[in-house]
Amino acid sequence: MKSFTFLVHNIYHMGGTTKSISNLANTLSKKGHKVKIISVFKANDKPYFNIDENIEIIPVIQYDKTPKGLKNIFVNRLNKYTPFFKTKKINKSEPGIHQFSSYIEKQIVKQIKNINTDIVVGTRASYNLLIAEYAKRDIFKIGMEHMYLKANSDEYQKDIIKGYKNLDLITTLTAADQSHYQKELNDTPVIVLPNILKETKYNNTKTNTIIAAGRFEYEKGFDLLIESINLIQDTIRSYHYEVHIYGDGQEKNNFIQLIKKYQLDDIIKIYSTTNELSKVLSNSKITAIPSRVEGFGLVILEAMLQESVVIGYHGCYGPEFLIKHEENGYLIAKNDTIKFAEQIKYIIQNYENDEIKSIISKATDFTNQFDENQIYSKLIQDIDIHISKNN
């Protein structure tokens, strides 16, 4: 059976991409494939999500109190104060460019050059570009996209297209994104590979809670959610609802200040990230996805499976691929906090109606197409087809 290496950003950190990669890697391993995960960063003892015991995890940059870890911390801090450690290989449009240094990228390239499995899978654009350039010729190179081509700047899109011509296969999350890539890449095959949904379905008693979860960053739009809740705070209180936001990140203090500004401390609660989000969702009646930009939106599927009504924004890619307005959830015009608030209010006031019950039922049925066995079979079939063509 073919062996796989995944190059990931941080398998030890919470995130939708991390979860989807963990699910896919576990599925491959349990099917009998040899799997390795190269995690560029490591700041915790264990991966955030459970990883099959047969999978080898290779951290590149460890931030701990070992001699190697202390060296990494020292060099990383130097990078903030001197231009001598600026990156040369990682694309300057990489969203997390501030996390890298020339020292870190050298270690990444070294790991890529040493990969000896049949297949290597990159999991973000900058890593896909490095794989295209530095992985051995006889290794089948897959660029796995968890964002969308059009979500990047025009300059970055040009760099991505240029570099992706040297990949053997590209996977996208949606047919729309597949079309955007295929128009630019005549000779590189592009397939749609949805994320695997592998969660236990709970039948917990629903409580009057609205759940939101993710990284506390601008693109996730939790400030928009707080703005919306402010507009309907009287309704939230009169119906005895609370809003629980799970996550962490650089925008956390800004969100806390915004909650205080609107005096919403009694109805909006912020909690740390959890690796048992499905249990949390199973207790909620509503799940809010206020993202400005969203890749696939695995939380959307998890909420649908747990019978929590989902509401998101149009125009940020992922949600409109999964949510059919007034069929299995609700979609609001991009960044329209007033309409978003009105929709939440409508769901609260009409939660027991047949319309909401129908949406919950159809959403649960929709999740069946993200079964791990179906997605595994599709991936292996596509890989076999394109390997045979290359030969």
Short mmCIF file of C-alpha atoms in Angstrom, two decimals:
data_model
loop_
_atom_site.label_atom_id
_atom_site.label_comp_id
_atom_site.label_asym_id
_atom_site.label_seq_id
_atom_site.Cartn_x
_atom_site.Cartn_y
_atom_site.Cartn_z
CA MET A 1 0.00 0.00 0.00
CA LYS A 2 1.18 3.51 -0.71
CA SER A 3 2.82 5.46 2.10
CA PHE A 4 1.99 9.10 2.92
CA THR A 5 3.73 12.08 4.50
CA PHE A 6 1.69 15.13 5.49
CA LEU A 7 3.44 18.49 5.92
CA VAL A 8 1.30 20.47 8.38
CA HIS A 9 1.66 23.76 10.21
CA ASN A 10 0.98 22.63 13.77
CA ILE A 11 -0.64 19.29 14.54
CA TYR A 12 -0.49 20.28 18.22
CA HIS A 13 -2.82 23.27 17.82
CA MET A 14 -6.60 23.56 17.52
CA GLY A 15 -8.10 24.35 14.12
CA GLY A 16 -10.44 23.06 11.44
CA THR A 17 -7.56 22.27 9.09
CA THR A 18 -5.74 20.41 11.86
CA LYS A 19 -8.83 18.36 12.57
CA SER A 20 -9.48 17.50 8.93
CA ILE A 21 -5.85 16.41 8.40
CA SER A 22 -5.94 14.36 11.61
CA ASN A 23 -9.12 12.60 10.41
CA LEU A 24 -7.67 11.83 6.98
CA ALA A 25 -4.32 10.65 8.36
CA ASN A 26 -6.08 8.39 10.87
CA THR A 27 -8.29 6.93 8.14
CA LEU A 28 -5.30 6.17 5.91
CA SER A 29 -3.43 4.58 8.80
CA LYS A 30 -6.36 2.39 9.81
CA LYS A 31 -6.73 1.26 6.19
CA GLY A 32 -3.18 -0.04 6.35
CA HIS A 33 -1.12 2.80 4.87
CA LYS A 34 2.14 3.91 6.47
CA VAL A 35 1.62 7.54 7.49
CA LYS A 36 3.97 10.24 8.74
CA ILE A 37 3.13 13.76 9.83
CA ILE A 38 5.77 16.48 9.68
CA SER A 39 4.56 19.26 11.99
CA VAL A 40 6.45 22.50 11.38
CA PHE A 41 5.71 23.71 14.91
CA LYS A 42 5.33 21.95 18.25
CA ALA A 43 4.47 23.76 21.47
CA ASN A 44 2.56 21.02 23.33
CA ASP A 45 3.30 17.47 24.41
CA LYS A 46 0.47 15.81 22.49
CA PRO A 47 -1.37 16.49 19.21
CA TYR A 48 -4.55 18.50 19.78
CA PHE A 49 -6.71 15.76 18.25
CA ASN A 50 -6.20 12.02 18.70
CA ILE A 51 -3.71 10.54 16.25
CA ASP A 52 -3.50 6.83 15.45
CA GLU A 53 -0.66 5.20 17.38
CA ASN A 54 0.92 3.86 14.16
CA ILE A 55 1.43 7.36 12.73
CA GLU A 56 4.92 8.82 13.15
CA ILE A 57 4.95 12.52 14.05
CA ILE A 58 8.08 14.50 13.23
CA PRO A 59 8.21 18.02 14.75
CA VAL A 60 10.50 20.49 12.98
CA ILE A 61 10.55 23.43 15.39
CA GLN A 62 9.95 22.68 19.07
CA TYR A 63 9.34 25.46 21.56
CA ASP A 64 10.17 23.84 24.90
CA LYS A 65 12.89 23.83 27.57
CA THR A 66 15.15 21.32 25.82
CA PRO A 67 18.46 22.66 24.39
CA LYS A 68 17.03 22.47 20.88
CA GLY A 69 13.79 24.10 21.98
CA LEU A 70 15.58 26.96 23.73
CA LYS A 71 17.68 27.54 20.62
CA ASN A 72 14.52 27.74 18.52
CA ILE A 73 12.98 30.27 20.92
CA PHE A 74 16.16 32.39 20.87
CA VAL A 75 16.41 32.44 17.08
CA ASN A 76 12.70 33.17 16.73
CA ARG A 77 13.02 36.21 19.01
CA LEU A 78 16.06 37.45 17.09
CA ASN A 79 13.97 37.29 13.96
CA LYS A 80 11.69 40.00 15.34
CA TYR A 81 14.49 42.49 15.78
CA THR A 82 16.88 41.91 12.87
CA PRO A 83 16.48 41.54 9.09
CA PHE A 84 19.22 38.89 8.94
CA PHE A 85 16.81 36.07 9.77
CA LYS A 86 14.05 37.02 7.32
CA THR A 87 12.65 34.24 5.14
CA LYS A 88 13.95 33.67 1.62
CA LYS A 89 12.05 30.60 0.45
CA ILE A 90 8.63 30.88 2.07
CA ASN A 91 6.33 33.07 0.01
CA LYS A 92 6.11 36.60 1.38
CA SER A 93 2.30 36.46 1.05
CA GLU A 94 2.07 33.56 3.52
CA PRO A 95 -0.57 34.73 6.07
CA GLY A 96 1.57 33.61 9.03
CA ILE A 97 4.87 34.92 7.66
CA HIS A 98 5.72 36.50 11.03
CA GLN A 99 6.03 33.01 12.51
CA PHE A 100 8.92 32.08 10.22
CA SER A 101 12.62 32.86 9.95
CA SER A 102 15.35 31.82 7.53
CA TYR A 103 16.44 29.29 10.16
CA ILE A 104 12.96 27.74 10.34
CA GLU A 105 12.53 27.56 6.57
CA LYS A 106 15.91 25.83 6.21
CA GLN A 107 14.76 23.16 8.65
CA ILE A 108 11.50 22.73 6.71
CA VAL A 109 13.29 22.38 3.38
CA LYS A 110 15.69 19.86 4.96
CA GLN A 111 12.75 17.74 6.11
CA ILE A 112 11.08 17.94 2.68
CA LYS A 113 14.26 16.79 0.94
CA ASN A 114 14.46 13.79 3.31
CA ILE A 115 10.89 12.58 2.72
CA ASN A 116 10.97 8.96 1.53
CA THR A 117 7.30 7.97 1.31
CA ASP A 118 5.42 7.35 -1.94
CA ILE A 119 3.27 10.44 -1.54
CA VAL A 120 3.76 13.82 0.11
CA VAL A 121 0.80 16.06 0.93
CA GLY A 122 1.13 19.79 1.59
CA THR A 123 -1.68 21.37 3.57
CA ARG A 124 -1.37 25.13 2.95
CA ALA A 125 -0.29 27.13 -0.07
CA SER A 126 3.21 28.07 1.13
CA TYR A 127 4.00 24.45 2.04
CA ASN A 128 2.61 23.21 -1.27
CA LEU A 129 5.01 25.58 -3.05
CA LEU A 130 7.95 24.25 -1.03
CA ILE A 131 6.98 20.65 -1.78
CA ALA A 132 6.69 21.45 -5.49
CA GLU A 133 10.24 22.82 -5.46
CA TYR A 134 12.14 20.59 -3.03
CA ALA A 135 10.49 17.15 -2.77
CA LYS A 136 12.24 14.31 -4.64
CA ARG A 137 11.19 13.83 -8.24
CA ASP A 138 9.96 10.27 -7.79
CA ILE A 139 7.56 11.23 -4.96
CA PHE A 140 3.93 11.93 -5.93
CA LYS A 141 3.23 15.50 -4.80
CA ILE A 142 -0.23 16.60 -3.67
CA GLY A 143 -1.12 20.19 -2.89
CA MET A 144 -4.10 20.08 -0.52
CA GLU A 145 -6.01 23.35 -0.36
CA HIS A 146 -7.92 24.22 2.79
CA MET A 147 -8.53 27.80 1.69
CA TYR A 148 -9.71 29.16 -1.66
CA LEU A 149 -7.67 30.53 -4.56
CA LYS A 150 -9.72 33.74 -4.81
CA ALA A 151 -9.31 34.39 -1.09
CA ASN A 152 -5.65 35.22 -1.72
CA SER A 153 -4.22 38.47 -3.08
CA ASP A 154 -3.78 38.72 -6.85
CA GLU A 155 0.01 38.56 -6.43
CA TYR A 156 -0.17 35.45 -4.27
CA GLN A 157 -2.57 33.80 -6.72
CA LYS A 158 0.00 34.24 -9.50
CA ASP A 159 2.74 32.70 -7.36
CA ILE A 160 0.48 29.81 -6.38
CA ILE A 161 -0.48 29.01 -9.97
CA LYS A 162 3.13 29.20 -11.11
CA GLY A 163 4.35 26.85 -8.37
CA TYR A 164 1.41 24.43 -8.52
CA LYS A 165 2.33 23.54 -12.11
CA ASN A 166 5.06 21.38 -10.55
CA LEU A 167 2.62 19.38 -8.40
CA ASP A 168 1.12 16.07 -9.48
CA LEU A 169 -2.33 16.62 -8.02
CA ILE A 170 -4.28 19.40 -6.29
CA THR A 171 -7.27 18.88 -4.02
CA THR A 172 -9.86 21.56 -3.34
CA LEU A 173 -12.81 21.61 -0.97
CA THR A 174 -15.43 22.74 -3.50
CA ALA A 175 -16.27 22.38 -7.19
CA ALA A 176 -16.18 26.18 -7.56
CA ASP A 177 -12.60 26.35 -6.35
CA GLN A 178 -11.70 23.36 -8.51
CA SER A 179 -12.94 25.31 -11.52
CA HIS A 180 -10.87 28.38 -10.60
CA TYR A 181 -7.70 26.29 -10.35
CA GLN A 182 -8.35 24.18 -13.43
CA LYS A 183 -8.79 27.26 -15.61
CA GLU A 184 -5.24 28.28 -14.75
CA LEU A 185 -3.64 24.82 -14.66
CA ASN A 186 -4.09 22.95 -17.92
CA ASP A 187 -1.70 20.10 -17.17
CA THR A 188 -2.11 19.66 -13.40
CA PRO A 189 -5.20 17.67 -12.37
CA VAL A 190 -7.48 19.22 -9.74
CA ILE A 191 -10.01 17.16 -7.79
CA VAL A 192 -12.62 17.95 -5.15
CA LEU A 193 -11.88 16.25 -1.84
CA PRO A 194 -14.22 17.29 1.00
CA ASN A 195 -13.15 16.99 4.61
CA ILE A 196 -14.06 13.87 6.51
CA LEU A 197 -16.72 14.20 9.19
CA LYS A 198 -15.98 11.65 11.86
CA GLU A 199 -17.85 12.50 15.03
CA THR A 200 -20.09 10.73 17.50
CA LYS A 201 -23.68 11.89 17.29
CA TYR A 202 -24.98 12.81 20.73
CA ASN A 203 -28.62 13.02 21.77
CA ASN A 204 -28.18 15.49 24.60
CA THR A 205 -30.92 17.77 25.87
CA LYS A 206 -30.92 21.09 24.05
CA THR A 207 -30.30 24.22 26.08
CA ASN A 208 -30.84 27.87 25.15
CA THR A 209 -27.33 28.43 23.89
CA ILE A 210 -25.79 29.86 20.74
CA ILE A 211 -22.34 28.42 20.01
CA ALA A 212 -19.45 29.87 18.00
CA ALA A 213 -15.95 28.41 17.85
CA GLY A 214 -12.62 28.98 16.14
CA ARG A 215 -9.38 30.93 16.19
CA PHE A 216 -9.70 34.43 17.63
CA GLU A 217 -8.57 36.21 14.49
CA TYR A 218 -10.10 38.95 12.35
CA GLU A 219 -11.05 36.58 9.52
CA LYS A 220 -13.27 34.53 11.86
CA GLY A 221 -15.57 37.50 12.46
CA PHE A 222 -16.43 37.02 16.12
CA ASP A 223 -16.57 40.82 16.44
CA LEU A 224 -19.39 40.74 13.88
CA LEU A 225 -21.24 38.21 16.02
CA ILE A 226 -20.85 40.38 19.12
CA GLU A 227 -22.18 43.36 17.12
CA SER A 228 -25.22 41.29 16.08
CA ILE A 229 -25.93 40.07 19.59
CA ASN A 230 -25.80 43.66 20.81
CA LEU A 231 -28.67 44.49 18.46
CA ILE A 232 -30.93 41.77 19.90
CA GLN A 233 -29.70 41.61 23.47
CA ASP A 234 -33.19 42.21 24.87
CA THR A 235 -34.52 39.19 22.96
CA ILE A 236 -31.57 37.07 24.09
CA ARG A 237 -32.31 37.93 27.71
CA SER A 238 -36.08 37.58 27.51
CA TYR A 239 -35.78 34.09 26.03
CA HIS A 240 -33.04 33.21 28.54
CA TYR A 241 -30.37 32.48 25.93
CA GLU A 242 -26.60 32.71 26.25
CA VAL A 243 -23.85 32.96 23.62
CA HIS A 244 -20.79 30.78 24.23
CA ILE A 245 -17.68 31.49 22.14
CA TYR A 246 -14.91 28.87 22.21
CA GLY A 247 -11.38 29.67 21.08
CA ASP A 248 -8.20 31.59 21.62
CA GLY A 249 -5.91 33.91 19.70
CA GLN A 250 -4.57 37.41 19.27
CA GLU A 251 -8.01 39.06 19.03
CA LYS A 252 -9.24 37.72 22.37
CA ASN A 253 -8.75 40.95 24.34
CA ASN A 254 -10.47 42.95 21.60
CA PHE A 255 -13.51 40.69 21.82
CA ILE A 256 -13.58 40.98 25.62
CA GLN A 257 -13.46 44.77 25.39
CA LEU A 258 -16.26 44.79 22.82
CA ILE A 259 -18.42 42.64 25.09
CA LYS A 260 -17.79 45.04 27.97
CA LYS A 261 -18.50 48.06 25.77
CA TYR A 262 -21.99 46.76 25.00
CA GLN A 263 -22.51 45.44 28.54
CA LEU A 264 -23.06 41.91 27.29
CA ASP A 265 -21.06 40.12 29.98
CA ASP A 266 -24.17 38.40 31.31
CA ILE A 267 -25.11 36.78 27.99
CA ILE A 268 -21.83 36.31 26.09
CA LYS A 269 -19.28 33.96 27.63
CA ILE A 270 -15.80 33.22 26.26
CA TYR A 271 -14.35 29.75 26.83
CA SER A 272 -11.02 28.14 26.00
CA THR A 273 -10.70 25.87 22.99
CA THR A 274 -12.09 22.38 23.41
CA ASN A 275 -11.41 19.10 21.64
CA GLU A 276 -14.90 17.97 22.58
CA LEU A 277 -16.74 20.56 20.51
CA SER A 278 -19.30 18.03 19.27
CA LYS A 279 -20.57 17.55 22.83
CA VAL A 280 -20.86 21.32 23.22
CA LEU A 281 -22.71 21.63 19.92
CA SER A 282 -25.08 18.81 20.85
CA ASN A 283 -26.39 20.92 23.74
CA SER A 284 -26.88 24.07 21.63
CA LYS A 285 -29.89 25.16 19.60
CA ILE A 286 -27.99 27.52 17.30
CA THR A 287 -24.45 27.62 15.88
CA ALA A 288 -23.17 30.92 14.50
CA ILE A 289 -20.49 31.03 11.77
CA PRO A 290 -19.71 34.76 11.43
CA SER A 291 -16.52 34.29 9.38
CA ARG A 292 -15.32 36.91 6.91
CA VAL A 293 -13.28 34.16 5.21
CA GLU A 294 -13.84 30.47 5.86
CA GLY A 295 -12.24 27.42 4.24
CA PHE A 296 -14.45 24.37 4.46
CA GLY A 297 -16.13 25.07 7.77
CA LEU A 298 -15.94 21.70 9.49
CA VAL A 299 -17.75 23.21 12.49
CA ILE A 300 -20.75 23.66 10.19
CA LEU A 301 -20.96 19.93 9.52
CA GLU A 302 -20.39 19.07 13.17
CA ALA A 303 -23.23 21.41 14.17
CA MET A 304 -25.56 19.93 11.54
CA LEU A 305 -24.80 16.42 12.78
CA GLN A 306 -25.59 17.50 16.35
CA GLU A 307 -28.90 19.10 15.24
CA SER A 308 -27.84 22.66 15.96
CA VAL A 309 -29.29 25.22 13.50
CA VAL A 310 -26.47 26.86 11.54
CA ILE A 311 -26.33 30.47 10.37
CA GLY A 312 -23.44 31.91 8.34
CA TYR A 313 -22.48 34.56 5.80
CA HIS A 314 -22.55 34.49 2.03
CA GLY A 315 -19.38 35.49 0.19
CA CYS A 316 -16.77 33.92 2.46
CA TYR A 317 -16.51 30.70 0.40
CA GLY A 318 -16.97 27.72 2.73
CA PRO A 319 -20.42 28.26 4.25
CA GLU A 320 -22.27 28.58 0.93
CA PHE A 321 -20.84 25.23 -0.17
CA LEU A 322 -22.42 23.54 2.85
CA ILE A 323 -25.43 25.68 3.77
CA LYS A 324 -28.50 25.88 1.52
CA HIS A 325 -30.48 28.90 2.71
CA GLU A 326 -33.76 27.98 4.40
CA GLU A 327 -33.17 24.32 3.51
CA ASN A 328 -30.49 23.05 5.91
CA GLY A 329 -29.50 26.35 7.54
CA TYR A 330 -29.43 30.08 6.93
CA LEU A 331 -27.10 32.33 4.92
CA ILE A 332 -26.95 36.11 5.32
CA ALA A 333 -25.45 38.72 2.98
CA LYS A 334 -21.76 39.15 3.75
CA ASN A 335 -20.98 41.07 6.96
CA ASP A 336 -24.60 42.27 7.37
CA THR A 337 -24.74 42.24 11.16
CA ILE A 338 -28.30 43.58 11.20
CA LYS A 339 -29.69 40.75 9.07
CA PHE A 340 -27.57 38.25 10.98
CA ALA A 341 -29.12 39.50 14.22
CA GLU A 342 -32.61 39.35 12.78
CA GLN A 343 -32.07 35.76 11.65
CA ILE A 344 -30.87 34.67 15.08
CA LYS A 345 -33.89 36.37 16.60
CA TYR A 346 -36.19 34.58 14.14
CA ILE A 347 -34.73 31.16 15.00
CA ILE A 348 -35.07 31.82 18.72
CA GLN A 349 -38.69 32.91 18.40
CA ASN A 350 -39.71 30.11 16.02
CA TYR A 351 -37.51 27.27 17.24
CA GLU A 352 -40.43 24.86 17.81
CA ASN A 353 -42.00 25.48 14.39
CA ASP A 354 -42.06 22.92 11.55
CA GLU A 355 -39.70 25.06 9.44
CA ILE A 356 -36.89 24.78 11.97
CA LYS A 357 -37.55 21.07 12.53
CA SER A 358 -37.32 20.49 8.76
CA ILE A 359 -34.03 22.40 8.54
CA ILE A 360 -32.55 20.33 11.38
CA SER A 361 -33.65 17.07 9.71
CA LYS A 362 -32.29 17.98 6.27
CA ALA A 363 -29.02 19.22 7.75
CA THR A 364 -28.48 15.92 9.53
CA ASP A 365 -29.15 13.98 6.32
CA PHE A 366 -26.72 16.25 4.42
CA THR A 367 -23.80 15.16 6.62
CA ASN A 368 -23.99 11.57 5.36
CA GLN A 369 -22.02 12.41 2.20
CA PHE A 370 -18.88 13.18 4.22
CA ASP A 371 -18.37 9.58 5.33
CA GLU A 372 -14.70 8.63 5.74
CA ASN A 373 -14.95 5.48 3.61
CA GLN A 374 -16.37 7.34 0.62
CA ILE A 375 -13.76 10.09 0.80
CA TYR A 376 -10.91 7.59 1.32
CA SER A 377 -11.97 5.56 -1.71
CA LYS A 378 -12.20 8.67 -3.87
CA LEU A 379 -8.73 9.87 -2.86
CA ILE A 380 -7.02 6.53 -3.50
CA GLN A 381 -8.82 6.08 -6.80
CA ASP A 382 -7.78 9.54 -8.03
CA ILE A 383 -4.19 9.02 -6.91
CA ASP A 384 -4.00 5.67 -8.73
CA ILE A 385 -5.43 7.18 -11.91
CA HIS A 386 -2.96 10.05 -12.01
CA ILE A 387 0.07 7.97 -10.99
CA SER A 388 -0.66 5.60 -13.86
CA LYS A 389 -0.94 8.55 -16.25
CA ASN A 390 2.40 9.91 -15.08
CA ASN A 391 4.00 6.54 -15.74
#
